[in-house]
């Protein structure tokens, strides 16, 4: 099956710093989503980005499908950004399960 | 965006009892729903895929007689943990797919099950 690797596994940032999280996947995909799991466990949809670039406030994401990777950028980090960031992919178009990476655990300290 | 709810959010039960978890798509019809389990500090692991009106497809190693899944309508799927044991304690999360563009999947807030 498809493999998803995320890096780094852990990241500690000072408040206000920028960061880049990476997601590599082993096969072509039609669906790629980035999530933030908050301390209560809820998965927050950040981006649906099978290709291209999107921005939402301090967050942006880029997926280069031909090279099988995606990047999540966090600028001017805040303590509320802390949590686990997951990348998940799917080879089809929504009707088969997402395959999750192991996540990047981000801690933003004041 | 699309909203998926789960109920209950947290449940504590005694060993040997059964627990039902509901997953609802509130503002769209979900042709397919998925159930995941997450242990502490780990990623999400798929348990089963549920299509409305048909039997669920379980992942290898997931006991279908222990984890009963019913997807009786386009807005509701239920997961019943039968004869729960402490090792079933986990965080259970459902997701739903509307079957339309964009092909995004939406996740519920999760249910934390503790079996004593």
mmCIF file of C-alpha atoms in Angstrom:
data_model
loop_
_atom_site.group_PDB
_atom_site.id
_atom_site.type_symbol
_atom_site.label_atom_id
_atom_site.label_comp_id
_atom_site.label_asym_id
_atom_site.label_seq_id
_atom_site.Cartn_x
_atom_site.Cartn_y
_atom_site.Cartn_z
ATOM 1 C CA UNK A 1 0.000 0.000 0.000
ATOM 2 C CA UNK A 2 0.898 3.644 -0.171
ATOM 3 C CA UNK A 3 3.416 4.911 2.370
ATOM 4 C CA UNK A 4 3.344 8.369 3.955
ATOM 5 C CA UNK A 5 6.344 9.815 5.748
ATOM 6 C CA UNK A 6 6.289 13.046 7.694
ATOM 7 C CA UNK A 7 9.212 15.064 8.947
ATOM 8 C CA UNK A 8 10.325 16.182 11.377
ATOM 9 C CA UNK A 9 8.627 13.933 13.944
ATOM 10 C CA UNK A 10 8.975 16.564 16.656
ATOM 11 C CA UNK A 11 9.495 20.305 16.508
ATOM 12 C CA UNK A 12 9.855 22.930 19.198
ATOM 13 C CA UNK A 13 9.482 26.577 18.197
ATOM 14 C CA UNK A 14 9.708 29.879 19.918
ATOM 15 C CA UNK A 15 6.552 31.922 19.508
ATOM 16 C CA UNK A 16 6.798 34.042 16.376
ATOM 17 C CA UNK A 17 9.074 31.646 14.488
ATOM 18 C CA UNK A 18 8.290 30.100 11.109
ATOM 19 C CA UNK A 19 8.376 26.412 10.240
ATOM 20 C CA UNK A 20 8.017 23.979 7.378
ATOM 21 C CA UNK A 21 6.575 20.506 7.748
ATOM 22 C CA UNK A 22 7.091 17.925 5.042
ATOM 23 C CA UNK A 23 5.038 14.990 3.791
ATOM 24 C CA UNK A 24 6.422 12.459 1.317
ATOM 25 C CA UNK A 25 4.244 9.796 -0.252
ATOM 26 C CA UNK A 26 5.176 6.737 -2.228
ATOM 27 C CA UNK A 27 2.625 6.723 -5.051
ATOM 28 C CA UNK A 28 0.429 9.060 -7.046
ATOM 29 C CA UNK A 29 -2.587 10.377 -5.146
ATOM 30 C CA UNK A 30 -5.854 12.104 -5.957
ATOM 31 C CA UNK A 31 -6.456 13.365 -2.446
ATOM 32 C CA UNK A 32 -4.116 14.920 0.086
ATOM 33 C CA UNK A 33 -5.258 16.578 3.273
ATOM 34 C CA UNK A 34 -3.428 18.312 6.116
ATOM 35 C CA UNK A 35 -4.894 18.210 9.610
ATOM 36 C CA UNK A 36 -4.126 19.727 12.975
ATOM 37 C CA UNK A 37 -5.061 17.567 15.937
ATOM 38 C CA UNK A 38 -5.690 19.768 18.928
ATOM 39 C CA UNK A 39 -5.031 18.754 22.557
ATOM 40 C CA UNK A 40 -8.617 17.463 22.849
ATOM 41 C CA UNK A 41 -8.081 15.092 19.958
ATOM 42 C CA UNK A 42 -10.186 16.808 17.349
ATOM 43 C CA UNK A 43 -8.841 16.743 13.805
ATOM 44 C CA UNK A 44 -9.136 20.143 12.208
ATOM 45 C CA UNK A 45 -9.106 20.206 8.402
ATOM 46 C CA UNK A 46 -6.387 22.625 7.346
ATOM 47 C CA UNK A 47 -6.100 22.008 3.634
ATOM 48 C CA UNK A 48 -7.439 19.778 0.924
ATOM 49 C CA UNK A 49 -4.550 20.041 -1.515
ATOM 50 C CA UNK A 50 -3.915 17.202 -3.976
ATOM 51 C CA UNK A 51 -1.848 19.662 -6.027
ATOM 52 C CA UNK A 52 -0.891 23.309 -6.163
ATOM 53 C CA UNK A 53 -0.639 25.942 -3.454
ATOM 54 C CA UNK A 54 -3.169 27.291 -0.987
ATOM 55 C CA UNK A 55 -3.012 29.834 1.790
ATOM 56 C CA UNK A 56 -5.201 30.428 4.795
ATOM 57 C CA UNK A 57 -4.003 33.171 7.102
ATOM 58 C CA UNK A 58 -0.654 32.232 8.625
ATOM 59 C CA UNK A 59 -0.780 28.779 7.094
ATOM 60 C CA UNK A 60 -0.024 27.774 3.561
ATOM 61 C CA UNK A 61 0.545 24.473 1.795
ATOM 62 C CA UNK A 62 2.094 23.319 -1.428
ATOM 63 C CA UNK A 63 1.803 19.915 -3.044
ATOM 64 C CA UNK A 64 4.070 18.878 -5.893
ATOM 65 C CA UNK A 65 2.226 15.791 -7.045
ATOM 66 C CA UNK A 66 4.758 14.828 -9.710
ATOM 67 C CA UNK A 67 7.494 14.679 -7.075
ATOM 68 C CA UNK A 68 5.233 13.139 -4.420
ATOM 69 C CA UNK A 69 5.598 15.581 -1.599
ATOM 70 C CA UNK A 70 3.677 18.281 0.192
ATOM 71 C CA UNK A 71 4.818 21.079 2.469
ATOM 72 C CA UNK A 72 2.924 22.879 5.199
ATOM 73 C CA UNK A 73 4.211 26.308 6.171
ATOM 74 C CA UNK A 74 3.402 27.938 9.483
ATOM 75 C CA UNK A 75 4.402 31.560 9.838
ATOM 76 C CA UNK A 76 4.561 33.671 12.989
ATOM 77 C CA UNK A 77 3.734 30.641 15.123
ATOM 78 C CA UNK A 78 1.523 31.012 18.179
ATOM 79 C CA UNK A 79 1.142 28.804 21.227
ATOM 80 C CA UNK A 80 -2.283 27.778 19.940
ATOM 81 C CA UNK A 81 -0.544 26.177 16.943
ATOM 82 C CA UNK A 82 0.788 23.462 19.250
ATOM 83 C CA UNK A 83 -0.452 19.947 18.605
ATOM 84 C CA UNK A 84 0.083 17.228 16.058
ATOM 85 C CA UNK A 85 -0.020 17.875 12.334
ATOM 86 C CA UNK A 86 -1.017 14.979 10.125
ATOM 87 C CA UNK A 87 -0.730 14.537 6.404
ATOM 88 C CA UNK A 88 -3.082 11.990 4.855
ATOM 89 C CA UNK A 89 -3.400 10.774 1.286
ATOM 90 C CA UNK A 90 -5.727 8.719 -0.841
ATOM 91 C CA UNK A 91 -5.122 7.158 -4.224
ATOM 92 C CA UNK A 92 -8.742 7.495 -5.289
ATOM 93 C CA UNK A 93 -11.165 10.391 -4.904
ATOM 94 C CA UNK A 94 -12.767 10.385 -1.488
ATOM 95 C CA UNK A 95 -14.431 7.003 -1.405
ATOM 96 C CA UNK A 96 -11.493 5.040 -0.032
ATOM 97 C CA UNK A 97 -9.735 5.525 3.290
ATOM 98 C CA UNK A 98 -7.091 8.140 3.886
ATOM 99 C CA UNK A 99 -3.647 6.816 4.750
ATOM 100 C CA UNK A 100 -2.101 8.860 7.528
ATOM 101 C CA UNK A 101 1.501 9.681 8.236
ATOM 102 C CA UNK A 102 2.786 9.423 11.787
ATOM 103 C CA UNK A 103 2.477 13.144 12.286
ATOM 104 C CA UNK A 104 4.677 16.031 13.379
ATOM 105 C CA UNK A 105 4.315 16.996 17.028
ATOM 106 C CA UNK A 106 4.719 20.768 17.297
ATOM 107 C CA UNK A 107 5.268 22.628 20.522
ATOM 108 C CA UNK A 108 5.272 26.423 20.403
ATOM 109 C CA UNK A 109 6.662 28.018 23.535
ATOM 110 C CA UNK A 110 6.128 31.593 24.659
ATOM 111 C CA UNK B 1 -17.586 23.504 5.652
ATOM 112 C CA UNK B 2 -19.196 20.127 6.188
ATOM 113 C CA UNK B 3 -19.789 19.065 9.779
ATOM 114 C CA UNK B 4 -19.541 15.593 11.275
ATOM 115 C CA UNK B 5 -20.619 14.930 14.841
ATOM 116 C CA UNK B 6 -19.963 12.015 17.168
ATOM 117 C CA UNK B 7 -21.802 10.957 20.261
ATOM 118 C CA UNK B 8 -20.840 10.454 22.970
ATOM 119 C CA UNK B 9 -17.632 12.441 23.175
ATOM 120 C CA UNK B 10 -16.465 10.454 26.156
ATOM 121 C CA UNK B 11 -17.672 7.204 27.693
ATOM 122 C CA UNK B 12 -16.545 5.028 30.560
ATOM 123 C CA UNK B 13 -17.911 1.508 30.767
ATOM 124 C CA UNK B 14 -17.276 -1.657 32.696
ATOM 125 C CA UNK B 15 -15.528 -4.629 31.197
ATOM 126 C CA UNK B 16 -17.972 -6.960 29.462
ATOM 127 C CA UNK B 17 -20.533 -4.336 28.531
ATOM 128 C CA UNK B 18 -21.276 -2.954 25.063
ATOM 129 C CA UNK B 19 -20.941 0.626 23.920
ATOM 130 C CA UNK B 20 -22.482 2.311 20.873
ATOM 131 C CA UNK B 21 -20.852 5.300 19.197
ATOM 132 C CA UNK B 22 -22.780 7.387 16.671
ATOM 133 C CA UNK B 23 -21.317 9.304 13.760
ATOM 134 C CA UNK B 24 -23.548 11.774 11.941
ATOM 135 C CA UNK B 25 -23.032 13.999 8.927
ATOM 136 C CA UNK B 26 -25.024 17.094 9.837
ATOM 137 C CA UNK B 27 -25.245 19.058 6.609
ATOM 138 C CA UNK B 28 -24.510 16.572 3.868
ATOM 139 C CA UNK B 29 -25.235 13.018 2.875
ATOM 140 C CA UNK B 30 -22.331 10.646 3.352
ATOM 141 C CA UNK B 31 -22.104 7.840 0.844
ATOM 142 C CA UNK B 32 -19.128 6.422 2.679
ATOM 143 C CA UNK B 33 -18.000 6.644 6.276
ATOM 144 C CA UNK B 34 -14.772 5.412 7.833
ATOM 145 C CA UNK B 35 -13.930 4.402 11.384
ATOM 146 C CA UNK B 36 -10.456 4.919 12.819
ATOM 147 C CA UNK B 37 -8.857 4.137 16.153
ATOM 148 C CA UNK B 38 -6.032 6.107 17.699
ATOM 149 C CA UNK B 39 -3.894 5.015 20.633
ATOM 150 C CA UNK B 40 -1.964 7.598 22.678
ATOM 151 C CA UNK B 41 0.825 9.322 20.777
ATOM 152 C CA UNK B 42 0.145 7.283 17.664
ATOM 153 C CA UNK B 43 -1.386 7.960 14.293
ATOM 154 C CA UNK B 44 -4.884 7.026 13.170
ATOM 155 C CA UNK B 45 -5.434 3.404 12.199
ATOM 156 C CA UNK B 46 -8.297 2.480 9.901
ATOM 157 C CA UNK B 47 -10.726 -0.039 11.343
ATOM 158 C CA UNK B 48 -13.405 -0.278 8.675
ATOM 159 C CA UNK B 49 -15.093 1.304 5.693
ATOM 160 C CA UNK B 50 -18.854 1.670 5.791
ATOM 161 C CA UNK B 51 -21.092 2.258 2.776
ATOM 162 C CA UNK B 52 -24.750 3.090 3.234
ATOM 163 C CA UNK B 53 -26.956 0.042 2.936
ATOM 164 C CA UNK B 54 -24.189 -2.523 2.701
ATOM 165 C CA UNK B 55 -21.930 -4.451 5.025
ATOM 166 C CA UNK B 56 -18.832 -2.777 6.327
ATOM 167 C CA UNK B 57 -15.399 -3.769 5.090
ATOM 168 C CA UNK B 58 -13.022 -4.420 7.954
ATOM 169 C CA UNK B 59 -9.258 -4.070 7.979
ATOM 170 C CA UNK B 60 -7.125 -7.086 8.652
ATOM 171 C CA UNK B 61 -6.894 -7.781 12.358
ATOM 172 C CA UNK B 62 -10.124 -5.976 13.264
ATOM 173 C CA UNK B 63 -12.720 -8.375 14.664
ATOM 174 C CA UNK B 64 -16.004 -7.735 12.887
ATOM 175 C CA UNK B 65 -17.982 -9.550 15.568
ATOM 176 C CA UNK B 66 -16.504 -7.314 18.228
ATOM 177 C CA UNK B 67 -16.752 -4.013 16.392
ATOM 178 C CA UNK B 68 -20.208 -3.933 14.807
ATOM 179 C CA UNK B 69 -20.717 -1.216 12.226
ATOM 180 C CA UNK B 70 -24.091 -0.183 10.850
ATOM 181 C CA UNK B 71 -24.589 2.476 8.171
ATOM 182 C CA UNK B 72 -28.357 2.507 7.972
ATOM 183 C CA UNK B 73 -28.805 5.931 6.454
ATOM 184 C CA UNK B 74 -26.848 8.494 4.460
ATOM 185 C CA UNK B 75 -26.292 10.584 7.575
ATOM 186 C CA UNK B 76 -25.661 8.033 10.305
ATOM 187 C CA UNK B 77 -23.149 5.280 10.984
ATOM 188 C CA UNK B 78 -22.785 3.513 14.300
ATOM 189 C CA UNK B 79 -19.920 1.571 15.833
ATOM 190 C CA UNK B 80 -20.783 -0.828 18.638
ATOM 191 C CA UNK B 81 -17.977 -2.223 20.740
ATOM 192 C CA UNK B 82 -19.339 -5.481 22.101
ATOM 193 C CA UNK B 83 -18.129 -7.096 25.316
ATOM 194 C CA UNK B 84 -15.591 -4.330 25.780
ATOM 195 C CA UNK B 85 -12.307 -5.017 27.525
ATOM 196 C CA UNK B 86 -9.660 -2.634 28.872
ATOM 197 C CA UNK B 87 -7.523 -3.129 25.755
ATOM 198 C CA UNK B 88 -10.390 -1.613 23.715
ATOM 199 C CA UNK B 89 -9.844 1.682 25.504
ATOM 200 C CA UNK B 90 -8.905 4.136 22.795
ATOM 201 C CA UNK B 91 -9.927 7.222 20.853
ATOM 202 C CA UNK B 92 -12.389 6.365 18.086
ATOM 203 C CA UNK B 93 -12.803 8.796 15.177
ATOM 204 C CA UNK B 94 -15.151 8.647 12.224
ATOM 205 C CA UNK B 95 -14.929 10.429 8.902
ATOM 206 C CA UNK B 96 -17.402 10.927 6.109
ATOM 207 C CA UNK B 97 -17.283 11.415 2.369
ATOM 208 C CA UNK B 98 -20.027 13.242 0.514
ATOM 209 C CA UNK B 99 -19.356 11.713 -2.852
ATOM 210 C CA UNK B 100 -19.020 15.063 -4.559
ATOM 211 C CA UNK B 101 -16.281 17.476 -5.553
ATOM 212 C CA UNK B 102 -14.113 18.366 -3.704
ATOM 213 C CA UNK B 103 -13.212 14.833 -2.703
ATOM 214 C CA UNK B 104 -12.431 15.875 0.826
ATOM 215 C CA UNK B 105 -13.150 13.729 3.854
ATOM 216 C CA UNK B 106 -14.523 15.316 7.014
ATOM 217 C CA UNK B 107 -13.762 14.052 10.500
ATOM 218 C CA UNK B 108 -15.833 13.906 13.636
ATOM 219 C CA UNK B 109 -14.488 15.172 16.976
ATOM 220 C CA UNK B 110 -13.809 11.654 18.263
ATOM 221 C CA UNK B 111 -15.034 9.509 21.135
ATOM 222 C CA UNK B 112 -12.763 8.605 24.009
ATOM 223 C CA UNK B 113 -13.640 5.154 25.334
ATOM 224 C CA UNK B 114 -12.344 3.967 28.685
ATOM 225 C CA UNK B 115 -13.101 0.412 29.751
ATOM 226 C CA UNK B 116 -12.579 -0.292 33.446
#
